[in-house]
PDB file of C-alpha atoms in Angstrom:
ATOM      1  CA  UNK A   1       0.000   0.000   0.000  1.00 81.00           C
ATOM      2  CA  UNK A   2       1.187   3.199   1.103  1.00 94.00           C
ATOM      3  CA  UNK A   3       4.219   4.887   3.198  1.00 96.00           C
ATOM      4  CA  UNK A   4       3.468   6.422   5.888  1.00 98.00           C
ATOM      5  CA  UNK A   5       5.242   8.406   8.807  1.00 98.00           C
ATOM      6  CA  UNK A   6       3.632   9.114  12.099  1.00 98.00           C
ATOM      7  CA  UNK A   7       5.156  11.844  13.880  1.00 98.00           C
ATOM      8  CA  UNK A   8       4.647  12.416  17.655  1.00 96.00           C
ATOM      9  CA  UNK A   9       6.165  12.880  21.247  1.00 95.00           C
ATOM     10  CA  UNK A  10       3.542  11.126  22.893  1.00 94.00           C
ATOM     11  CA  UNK A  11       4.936   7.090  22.202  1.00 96.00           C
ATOM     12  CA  UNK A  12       0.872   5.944  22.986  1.00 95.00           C
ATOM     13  CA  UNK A  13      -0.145   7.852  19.949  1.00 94.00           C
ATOM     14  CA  UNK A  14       2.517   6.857  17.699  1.00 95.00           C
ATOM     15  CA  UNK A  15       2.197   3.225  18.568  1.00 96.00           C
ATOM     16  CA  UNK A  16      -1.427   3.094  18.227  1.00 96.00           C
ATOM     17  CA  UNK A  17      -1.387   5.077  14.755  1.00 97.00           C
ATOM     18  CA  UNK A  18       1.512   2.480  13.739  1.00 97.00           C
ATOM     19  CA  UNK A  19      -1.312  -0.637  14.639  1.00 97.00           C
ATOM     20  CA  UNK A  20      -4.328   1.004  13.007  1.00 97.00           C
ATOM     21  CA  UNK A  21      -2.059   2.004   9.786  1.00 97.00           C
ATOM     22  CA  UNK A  22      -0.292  -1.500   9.578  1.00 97.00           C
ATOM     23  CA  UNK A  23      -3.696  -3.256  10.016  1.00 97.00           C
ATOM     24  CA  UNK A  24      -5.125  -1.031   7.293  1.00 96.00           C
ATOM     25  CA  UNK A  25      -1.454  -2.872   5.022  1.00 96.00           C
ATOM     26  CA  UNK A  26       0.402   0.549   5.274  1.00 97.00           C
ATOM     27  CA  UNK A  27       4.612   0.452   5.837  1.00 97.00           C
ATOM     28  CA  UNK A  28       4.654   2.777   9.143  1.00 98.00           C
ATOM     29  CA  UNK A  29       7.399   4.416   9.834  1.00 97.00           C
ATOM     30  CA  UNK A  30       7.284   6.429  12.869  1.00 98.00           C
ATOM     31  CA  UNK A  31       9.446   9.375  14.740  1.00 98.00           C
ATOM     32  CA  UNK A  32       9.132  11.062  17.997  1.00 97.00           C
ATOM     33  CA  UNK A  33      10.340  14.174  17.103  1.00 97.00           C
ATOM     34  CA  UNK A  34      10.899  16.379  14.026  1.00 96.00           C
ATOM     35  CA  UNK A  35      14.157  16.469  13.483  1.00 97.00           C
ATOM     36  CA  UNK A  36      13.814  12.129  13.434  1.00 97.00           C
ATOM     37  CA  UNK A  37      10.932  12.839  10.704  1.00 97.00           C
ATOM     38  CA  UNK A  38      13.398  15.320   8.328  1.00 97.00           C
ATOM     39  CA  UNK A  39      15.474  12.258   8.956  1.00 97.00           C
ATOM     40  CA  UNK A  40      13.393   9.654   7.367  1.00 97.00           C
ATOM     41  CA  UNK A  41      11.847  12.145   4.767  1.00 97.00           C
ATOM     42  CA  UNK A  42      15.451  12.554   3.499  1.00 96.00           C
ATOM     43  CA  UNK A  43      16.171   9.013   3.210  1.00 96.00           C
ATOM     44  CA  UNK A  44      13.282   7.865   2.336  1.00 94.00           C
ATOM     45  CA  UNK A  45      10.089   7.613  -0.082  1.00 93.00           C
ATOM     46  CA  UNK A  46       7.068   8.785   2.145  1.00 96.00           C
ATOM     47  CA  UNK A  47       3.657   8.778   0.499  1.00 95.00           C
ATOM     48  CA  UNK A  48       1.660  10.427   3.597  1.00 96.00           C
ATOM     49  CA  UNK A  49       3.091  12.403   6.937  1.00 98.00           C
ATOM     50  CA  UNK A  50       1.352  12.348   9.800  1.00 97.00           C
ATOM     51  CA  UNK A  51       1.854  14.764  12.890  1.00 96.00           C
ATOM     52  CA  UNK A  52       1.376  16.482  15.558  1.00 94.00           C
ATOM     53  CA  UNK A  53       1.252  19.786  15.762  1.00 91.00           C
ATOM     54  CA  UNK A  54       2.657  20.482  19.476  1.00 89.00           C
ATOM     55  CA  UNK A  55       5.776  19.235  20.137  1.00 92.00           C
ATOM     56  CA  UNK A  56       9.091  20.519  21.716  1.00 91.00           C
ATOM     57  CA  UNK A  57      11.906  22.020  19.701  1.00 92.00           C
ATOM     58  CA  UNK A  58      10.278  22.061  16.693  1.00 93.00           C
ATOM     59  CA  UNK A  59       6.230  21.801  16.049  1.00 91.00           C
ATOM     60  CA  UNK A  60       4.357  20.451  13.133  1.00 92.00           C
ATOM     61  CA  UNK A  61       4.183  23.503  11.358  1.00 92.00           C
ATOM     62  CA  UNK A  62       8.168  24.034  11.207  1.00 95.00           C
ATOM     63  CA  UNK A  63       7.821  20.501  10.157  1.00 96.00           C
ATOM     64  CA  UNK A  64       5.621  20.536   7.311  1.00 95.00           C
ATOM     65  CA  UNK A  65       7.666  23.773   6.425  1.00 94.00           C
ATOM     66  CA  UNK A  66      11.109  22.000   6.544  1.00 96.00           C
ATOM     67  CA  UNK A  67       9.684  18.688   5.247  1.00 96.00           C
ATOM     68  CA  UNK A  68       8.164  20.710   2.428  1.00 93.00           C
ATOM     69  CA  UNK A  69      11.627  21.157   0.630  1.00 93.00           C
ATOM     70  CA  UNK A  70      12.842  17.966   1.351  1.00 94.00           C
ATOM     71  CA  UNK A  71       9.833  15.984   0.062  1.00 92.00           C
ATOM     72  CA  UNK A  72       7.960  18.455  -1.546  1.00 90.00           C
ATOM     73  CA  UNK A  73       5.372  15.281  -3.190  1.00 89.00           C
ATOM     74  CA  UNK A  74       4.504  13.962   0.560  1.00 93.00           C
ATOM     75  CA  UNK A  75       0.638  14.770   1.922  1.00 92.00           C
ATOM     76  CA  UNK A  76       0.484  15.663   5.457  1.00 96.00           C
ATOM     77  CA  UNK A  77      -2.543  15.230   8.093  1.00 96.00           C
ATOM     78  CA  UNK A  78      -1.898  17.190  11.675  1.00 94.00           C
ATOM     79  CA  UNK A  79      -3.767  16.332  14.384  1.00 93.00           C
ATOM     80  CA  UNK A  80      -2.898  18.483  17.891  1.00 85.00           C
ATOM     81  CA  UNK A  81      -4.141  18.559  21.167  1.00 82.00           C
ATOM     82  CA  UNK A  82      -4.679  22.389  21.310  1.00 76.00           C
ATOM     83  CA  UNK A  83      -6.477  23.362  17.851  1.00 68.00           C
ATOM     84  CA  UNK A  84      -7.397  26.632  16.888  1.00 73.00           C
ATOM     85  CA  UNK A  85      -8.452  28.255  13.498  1.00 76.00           C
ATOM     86  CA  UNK A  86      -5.573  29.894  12.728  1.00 82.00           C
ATOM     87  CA  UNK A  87      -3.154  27.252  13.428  1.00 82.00           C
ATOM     88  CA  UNK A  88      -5.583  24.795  11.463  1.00 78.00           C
ATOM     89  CA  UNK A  89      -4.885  27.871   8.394  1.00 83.00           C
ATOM     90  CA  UNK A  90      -1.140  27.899   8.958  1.00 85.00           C
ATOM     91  CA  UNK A  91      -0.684  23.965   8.063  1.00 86.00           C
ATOM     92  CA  UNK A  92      -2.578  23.911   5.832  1.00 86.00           C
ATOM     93  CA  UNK A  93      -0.646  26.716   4.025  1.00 87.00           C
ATOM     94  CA  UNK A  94       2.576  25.002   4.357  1.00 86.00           C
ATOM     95  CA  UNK A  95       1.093  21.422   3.209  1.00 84.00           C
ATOM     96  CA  UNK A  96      -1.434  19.703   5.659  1.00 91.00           C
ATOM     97  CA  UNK A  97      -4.177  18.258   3.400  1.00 91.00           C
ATOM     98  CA  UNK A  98      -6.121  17.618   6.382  1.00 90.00           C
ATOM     99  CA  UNK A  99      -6.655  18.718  10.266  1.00 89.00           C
ATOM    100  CA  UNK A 100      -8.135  16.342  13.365  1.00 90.00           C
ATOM    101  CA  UNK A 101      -8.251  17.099  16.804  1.00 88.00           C
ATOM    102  CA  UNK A 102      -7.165  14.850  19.292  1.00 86.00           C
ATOM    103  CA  UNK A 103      -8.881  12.685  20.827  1.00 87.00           C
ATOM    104  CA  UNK A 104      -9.726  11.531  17.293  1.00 90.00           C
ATOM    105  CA  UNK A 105     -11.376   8.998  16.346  1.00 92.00           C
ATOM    106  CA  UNK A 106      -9.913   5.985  14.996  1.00 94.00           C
ATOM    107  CA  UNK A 107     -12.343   5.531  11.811  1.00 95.00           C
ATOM    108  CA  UNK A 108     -12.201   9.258  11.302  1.00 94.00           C
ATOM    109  CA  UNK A 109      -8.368   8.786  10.810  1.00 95.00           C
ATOM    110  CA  UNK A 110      -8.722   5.947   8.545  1.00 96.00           C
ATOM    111  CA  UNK A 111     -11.017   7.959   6.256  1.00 95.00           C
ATOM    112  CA  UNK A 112      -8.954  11.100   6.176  1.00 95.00           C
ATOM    113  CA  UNK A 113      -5.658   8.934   5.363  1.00 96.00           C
ATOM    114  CA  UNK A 114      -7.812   6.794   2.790  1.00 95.00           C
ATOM    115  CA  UNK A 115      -8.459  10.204   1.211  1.00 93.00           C
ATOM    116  CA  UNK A 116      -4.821  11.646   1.292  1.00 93.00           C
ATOM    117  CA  UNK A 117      -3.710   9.058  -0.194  1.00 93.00           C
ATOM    118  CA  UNK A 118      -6.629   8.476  -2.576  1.00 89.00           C
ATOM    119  CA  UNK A 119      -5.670  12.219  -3.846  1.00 84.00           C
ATOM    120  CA  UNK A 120      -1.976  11.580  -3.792  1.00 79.00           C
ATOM    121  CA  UNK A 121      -2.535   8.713  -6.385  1.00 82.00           C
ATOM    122  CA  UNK A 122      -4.473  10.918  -8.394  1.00 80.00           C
ATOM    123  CA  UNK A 123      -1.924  13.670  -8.053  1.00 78.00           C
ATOM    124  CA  UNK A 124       0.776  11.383  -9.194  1.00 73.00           C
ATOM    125  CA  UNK A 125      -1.396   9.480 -11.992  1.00 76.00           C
ATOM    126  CA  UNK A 126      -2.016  13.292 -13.550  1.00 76.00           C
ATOM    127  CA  UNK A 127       2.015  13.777 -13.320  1.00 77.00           C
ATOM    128  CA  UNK A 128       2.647  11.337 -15.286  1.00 78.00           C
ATOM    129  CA  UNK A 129      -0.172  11.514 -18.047  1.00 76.00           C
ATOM    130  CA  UNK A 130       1.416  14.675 -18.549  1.00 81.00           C
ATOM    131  CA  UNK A 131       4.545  13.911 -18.956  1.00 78.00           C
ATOM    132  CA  UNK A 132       3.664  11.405 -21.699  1.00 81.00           C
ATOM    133  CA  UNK A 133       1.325  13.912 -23.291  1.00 78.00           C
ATOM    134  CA  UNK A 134       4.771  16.349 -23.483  1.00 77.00           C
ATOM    135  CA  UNK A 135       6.908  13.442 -24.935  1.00 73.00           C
ATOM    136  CA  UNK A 136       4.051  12.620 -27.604  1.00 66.00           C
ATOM    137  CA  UNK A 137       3.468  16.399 -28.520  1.00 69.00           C
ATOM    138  CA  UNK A 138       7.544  16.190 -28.730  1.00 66.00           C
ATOM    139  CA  UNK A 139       7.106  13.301 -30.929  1.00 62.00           C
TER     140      UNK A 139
END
């Protein structure tokens, strides 16, 4: 299926995102910290990030910034604690395809994850219909 990476300093949340997502046939990858995600996303193929928002030394939003250059094709959901409007805006202007509040629930996840990636696929498939459009119009 999919790659995904679940970022969070709470190891309850990470584990139990890395059971749901595994049952579900996604590779889980998970960090508990943002520097540890950059990590990953620099090494690594990641189809969907997943984190949360409040974290110390650097929160979600510096992450989605940061992960933005290094794997600029990667979908993000947040899901924080402490949710507001405006921070809901902010990641989703640096990436964030979706928002939950915790405590979420589990289903909910699924469906917004099913989604991300649903529109990732489609993202991709477009990509590359294009490209072969270009190299027949080169033709």
């Amino acid at each position: 299926m999919a790659q995904v990476l679940v970022v969070d300093d709470e190891p309850g949340i990470r584990e139990m995102l890395r059971a749901v997502l595994r049952t579900d046939g996604h590779f889980v990858r998970v960090a508990a910290s943002g520097e540890e995600a950059l990590g990953v996303l620099s090494r690594e193929a990641v189809d969907l990030l997943v984190t949360d928002l409040s974290m110390p030394e650097m929160d979600g939003v510096e992450l989605l910034r940061r992960a933005s250059r290094v794997s600029p094709e990667t979908s993000a959901i947040v899901v924080t604690a402490f949710g507001s409007k405006e921070t809901a805006i902010e990641a989703m202007r640096h990436g964030a395809v979706n928002y939950l509040e915790k405590p979420f629930d589990v289903e909910e996840m699924r469906l917004h994850v099913r989604n991300a990636l649903s529109t990732r696929r489609l993202t991709d498939e477009n990509r590359r219909l294009r490209e072969r459009l270009a190299v027949h119009a080169e033709i």
